[in-house]
Amino acid sequence: MRLPYFQYHSPRSLKAAFMLLKKIDGKGLIMAGGTELLNRMKFRLIEPEHIISLSIIKNLGNISIRENQEIEIGTMAKLTDIAHFFEEIKPYKALHEAAYQVASMQIRNMATIGGNIFQDTRCMFYNRSRDWQRVVPPCHKRGGNICHAIKNSKRCLAVYQGDMAPILIALKAKAVFYTPDVFYEMPVEEVFSGNSREPFITGDKKILTSINLAPPERNLFSTYRKYRIRDGVDFPLAGIAVALHKDGDTVANLRLCLTGVAPQPVIVRDVENIANGTKLTEKIIKEIAEMAYNAAHPVANLEDTPDNRRFMVRQIAYDLLMEAIHVSR
Ligand SMILES: Cc1cc2nc3c(=O)[nH]c(=O)nc-3n(C[C@H](O)[C@H](O)[C@H](O)COP(=O)(O)OP(=O)(O)OC[C@H]3O[C@@H](n4cnc5c(N)ncnc54)[C@H](O)[C@@H]3O)c2cc1C
């Protein structure tokens, strides 16, 4: 498949990238590793006139531990490097697991954390060839007013399937953005709009520079698992991230976040009300797994049925939390 025509820019500084983005005013996009963006262009889902690559801007791919032990992951850090870096940092083991489960080794060697977070929502009636687009009426995401998945839906139901955002959200990571005057940060969860057509509140005109994590705490256990048809390459049909802070044998804080089941990562609300301050028993874990099941609202727009995907959310949440009990003992 050929790419459409576009102008390629490779600025040397963040300021130059920002100014270019402003100048082209909505007619171009930032490119990191290109593994998602160029695919969308080949499928003619988007045809930006300009591409602004961040690839030669210095230091954006670093992963570093600051003096205060906070960890900074540069937006251009490759998923392969993230998987290696966090393998030995046990409280953040889930970042190793999530990065390692993205796509294939070749893609992880190119793909970045920034691009992973800002990937578009997907749907099997949208991520299709040009031939398909020619014969099928445009859906909400292609500027039409119908949904091929749920016939009378008034809105787009394309799904966010990123693997990294749910664990970053469970870990309360911060996203740092650049403007010429100031770097400003916001919790990763606030980056998402919940609107499948325009999934990010930051739009196309913001440049993520890094993800910041609190210093790793010894009482933190984190894990991520995804359900997919094939073990290699596939996007999550459902994914569950867990961040569990313990205080001895009891739960100090528990956060669960899902992916692949809605237009944005879904935090399972209120689990802390039943988990915090208790010892995790199988009974409580079953209750939490049920809450995860109820928080997931998949529709028939990915490869597996919504029922199966919801079932897998409950099952994986149960499995991960049962494993967490044993790790904590
Ligand atoms: C076969 C295949 C399988 C895949 N499987 C998975 C999977 O299992 N799980 C998964 O999560 N993903 C998967 N992907 C999607 C994609 O490869 C990854 O999400 C990857 O991490 C994207 O990173 P990138 O650097 O290549 O992003 P790019 O393609 O460069 O960019 C993606 C988007 O992010 C925006 N962007 C990039 N950097 C910034 C920044 N600093 N600031 C603002 N916006 C930015 C771009 O404008 C673009 O819209 C798969 C892709 C393919 C082709």
PDB file of N, CA and C in Angstrom, residues 112-145:
ATOM      1  N   THR A 112       6.714   4.223  20.068  1.00  0.00           N
ATOM      2  CA  THR A 112       7.063   5.016  21.253  1.00  0.00           C
ATOM      3  C   THR A 112       5.896   5.062  22.247  1.00  0.00           C
ATOM      4  N   ILE A 113       6.221   5.487  23.452  1.00  0.00           N
ATOM      5  CA  ILE A 113       5.168   5.612  24.474  1.00  0.00           C
ATOM      6  C   ILE A 113       4.172   6.707  24.086  1.00  0.00           C
ATOM      7  N   GLY A 114       4.681   7.837  23.554  1.00  0.00           N
ATOM      8  CA  GLY A 114       3.783   8.943  23.182  1.00  0.00           C
ATOM      9  C   GLY A 114       2.803   8.504  22.105  1.00  0.00           C
ATOM     10  N   GLY A 115       3.340   7.837  21.077  1.00  0.00           N
ATOM     11  CA  GLY A 115       2.482   7.361  19.990  1.00  0.00           C
ATOM     12  C   GLY A 115       1.498   6.312  20.468  1.00  0.00           C
ATOM     13  N   ASN A 116       1.926   5.526  21.436  1.00  0.00           N
ATOM     14  CA  ASN A 116       1.029   4.493  21.949  1.00  0.00           C
ATOM     15  C   ASN A 116      -0.165   5.114  22.657  1.00  0.00           C
ATOM     16  N   ILE A 117       0.111   6.119  23.487  1.00  0.00           N
ATOM     17  CA  ILE A 117      -0.991   6.775  24.211  1.00  0.00           C
ATOM     18  C   ILE A 117      -1.938   7.459  23.222  1.00  0.00           C
ATOM     19  N   PHE A 118      -1.340   8.154  22.230  1.00  0.00           N
ATOM     20  CA  PHE A 118      -2.164   8.973  21.327  1.00  0.00           C
ATOM     21  C   PHE A 118      -2.623   8.234  20.077  1.00  0.00           C
ATOM     22  N   GLN A 119      -2.671   6.925  20.123  1.00  0.00           N
ATOM     23  CA  GLN A 119      -3.195   6.197  18.968  1.00  0.00           C
ATOM     24  C   GLN A 119      -4.707   6.416  18.879  1.00  0.00           C
ATOM     25  N   ASP A 120      -5.212   6.345  17.667  1.00  0.00           N
ATOM     26  CA  ASP A 120      -6.631   6.616  17.433  1.00  0.00           C
ATOM     27  C   ASP A 120      -7.491   5.438  17.911  1.00  0.00           C
ATOM     28  N   THR A 121      -8.782   5.709  18.099  1.00  0.00           N
ATOM     29  CA  THR A 121      -9.723   4.624  18.417  1.00  0.00           C
ATOM     30  C   THR A 121      -9.935   3.769  17.168  1.00  0.00           C
ATOM     31  N   ARG A 122     -10.340   2.536  17.377  1.00  0.00           N
ATOM     32  CA  ARG A 122     -10.419   1.579  16.264  1.00  0.00           C
ATOM     33  C   ARG A 122     -11.785   0.893  16.216  1.00  0.00           C
ATOM     34  N   CYS A 123     -12.125   0.393  15.019  1.00  0.00           N
ATOM     35  CA  CYS A 123     -13.398  -0.300  14.843  1.00  0.00           C
ATOM     36  C   CYS A 123     -13.258  -1.135  13.574  1.00  0.00           C
ATOM     37  N   MET A 124     -13.821  -2.345  13.575  1.00  0.00           N
ATOM     38  CA  MET A 124     -13.617  -3.179  12.387  1.00  0.00           C
ATOM     39  C   MET A 124     -14.431  -2.683  11.180  1.00  0.00           C
ATOM     40  N   PHE A 125     -15.311  -1.705  11.417  1.00  0.00           N
ATOM     41  CA  PHE A 125     -16.028  -1.116  10.288  1.00  0.00           C
ATOM     42  C   PHE A 125     -15.372   0.190   9.823  1.00  0.00           C
ATOM     43  N   TYR A 126     -14.310   0.595  10.543  1.00  0.00           N
ATOM     44  CA  TYR A 126     -13.605   1.832  10.191  1.00  0.00           C
ATOM     45  C   TYR A 126     -12.200   1.553   9.665  1.00  0.00           C
ATOM     46  N   ASN A 127     -11.466   0.689  10.347  1.00  0.00           N
ATOM     47  CA  ASN A 127     -10.085   0.388   9.931  1.00  0.00           C
ATOM     48  C   ASN A 127     -10.124  -0.589   8.762  1.00  0.00           C
ATOM     49  N   ARG A 128     -10.542  -0.071   7.625  1.00  0.00           N
ATOM     50  CA  ARG A 128     -10.718  -0.890   6.423  1.00  0.00           C
ATOM     51  C   ARG A 128     -10.084  -0.203   5.224  1.00  0.00           C
ATOM     52  N   SER A 129      -9.990  -0.976   4.146  1.00  0.00           N
ATOM     53  CA  SER A 129      -9.306  -0.493   2.944  1.00  0.00           C
ATOM     54  C   SER A 129     -10.111   0.613   2.233  1.00  0.00           C
ATOM     55  N   ARG A 130      -9.446   1.219   1.239  1.00  0.00           N
ATOM     56  CA  ARG A 130     -10.126   2.241   0.439  1.00  0.00           C
ATOM     57  C   ARG A 130     -11.301   1.656  -0.340  1.00  0.00           C
ATOM     58  N   ASP A 131     -11.132   0.403  -0.818  1.00  0.00           N
ATOM     59  CA  ASP A 131     -12.223  -0.244  -1.570  1.00  0.00           C
ATOM     60  C   ASP A 131     -13.479  -0.325  -0.713  1.00  0.00           C
ATOM     61  N   TRP A 132     -13.284  -0.734   0.537  1.00  0.00           N
ATOM     62  CA  TRP A 132     -14.407  -0.824   1.483  1.00  0.00           C
ATOM     63  C   TRP A 132     -15.052   0.556   1.644  1.00  0.00           C
ATOM     64  N   GLN A 133     -14.182   1.551   1.823  1.00  0.00           N
ATOM     65  CA  GLN A 133     -14.701   2.905   2.053  1.00  0.00           C
ATOM     66  C   GLN A 133     -15.519   3.402   0.861  1.00  0.00           C
ATOM     67  N   ARG A 134     -15.148   2.924  -0.340  1.00  0.00           N
ATOM     68  CA  ARG A 134     -15.871   3.387  -1.537  1.00  0.00           C
ATOM     69  C   ARG A 134     -17.287   2.830  -1.599  1.00  0.00           C
ATOM     70  N   VAL A 135     -17.485   1.609  -1.082  1.00  0.00           N
ATOM     71  CA  VAL A 135     -18.796   0.975  -1.275  1.00  0.00           C
ATOM     72  C   VAL A 135     -19.712   1.056  -0.054  1.00  0.00           C
ATOM     73  N   VAL A 136     -19.146   1.409   1.094  1.00  0.00           N
ATOM     74  CA  VAL A 136     -19.974   1.420   2.305  1.00  0.00           C
ATOM     75  C   VAL A 136     -20.191   2.876   2.735  1.00  0.00           C
ATOM     76  N   PRO A 137     -21.427   3.237   3.073  1.00  0.00           N
ATOM     77  CA  PRO A 137     -21.685   4.631   3.471  1.00  0.00           C
ATOM     78  C   PRO A 137     -20.813   5.036   4.658  1.00  0.00           C
ATOM     79  N   PRO A 138     -20.354   6.301   4.673  1.00  0.00           N
ATOM     80  CA  PRO A 138     -19.459   6.727   5.750  1.00  0.00           C
ATOM     81  C   PRO A 138     -20.132   6.687   7.119  1.00  0.00           C
ATOM     82  N   CYS A 139     -19.405   6.176   8.072  1.00  0.00           N
ATOM     83  CA  CYS A 139     -19.912   6.111   9.448  1.00  0.00           C
ATOM     84  C   CYS A 139     -19.569   7.417  10.173  1.00  0.00           C
ATOM     85  N   HIS A 140     -19.972   7.503  11.455  1.00  0.00           N
ATOM     86  CA  HIS A 140     -19.710   8.732  12.229  1.00  0.00           C
ATOM     87  C   HIS A 140     -18.233   9.120  12.164  1.00  0.00           C
ATOM     88  N   LYS A 141     -17.353   8.117  12.279  1.00  0.00           N
ATOM     89  CA  LYS A 141     -15.919   8.442  12.362  1.00  0.00           C
ATOM     90  C   LYS A 141     -15.369   8.935  11.022  1.00  0.00           C
ATOM     91  N   ARG A 142     -16.072   8.563   9.941  1.00  0.00           N
ATOM     92  CA  ARG A 142     -15.632   9.054   8.627  1.00  0.00           C
ATOM     93  C   ARG A 142     -16.459  10.256   8.163  1.00  0.00           C
ATOM     94  N   GLY A 143     -17.105  10.898   9.102  1.00  0.00           N
ATOM     95  CA  GLY A 143     -17.826  12.140   8.772  1.00  0.00           C
ATOM     96  C   GLY A 143     -19.281  11.929   8.385  1.00  0.00           C
ATOM     97  N   GLY A 144     -19.758  10.674   8.407  1.00  0.00           N
ATOM     98  CA  GLY A 144     -21.167  10.403   8.099  1.00  0.00           C
ATOM     99  C   GLY A 144     -22.016  10.463   9.359  1.00  0.00           C
ATOM    100  N   ASN A 145     -23.212   9.854   9.281  1.00  0.00           N
ATOM    101  CA  ASN A 145     -24.066   9.900  10.474  1.00  0.00           C
ATOM    102  C   ASN A 145     -24.704   8.554  10.784  1.00  0.00           C
TER     103      ASN A 145
END
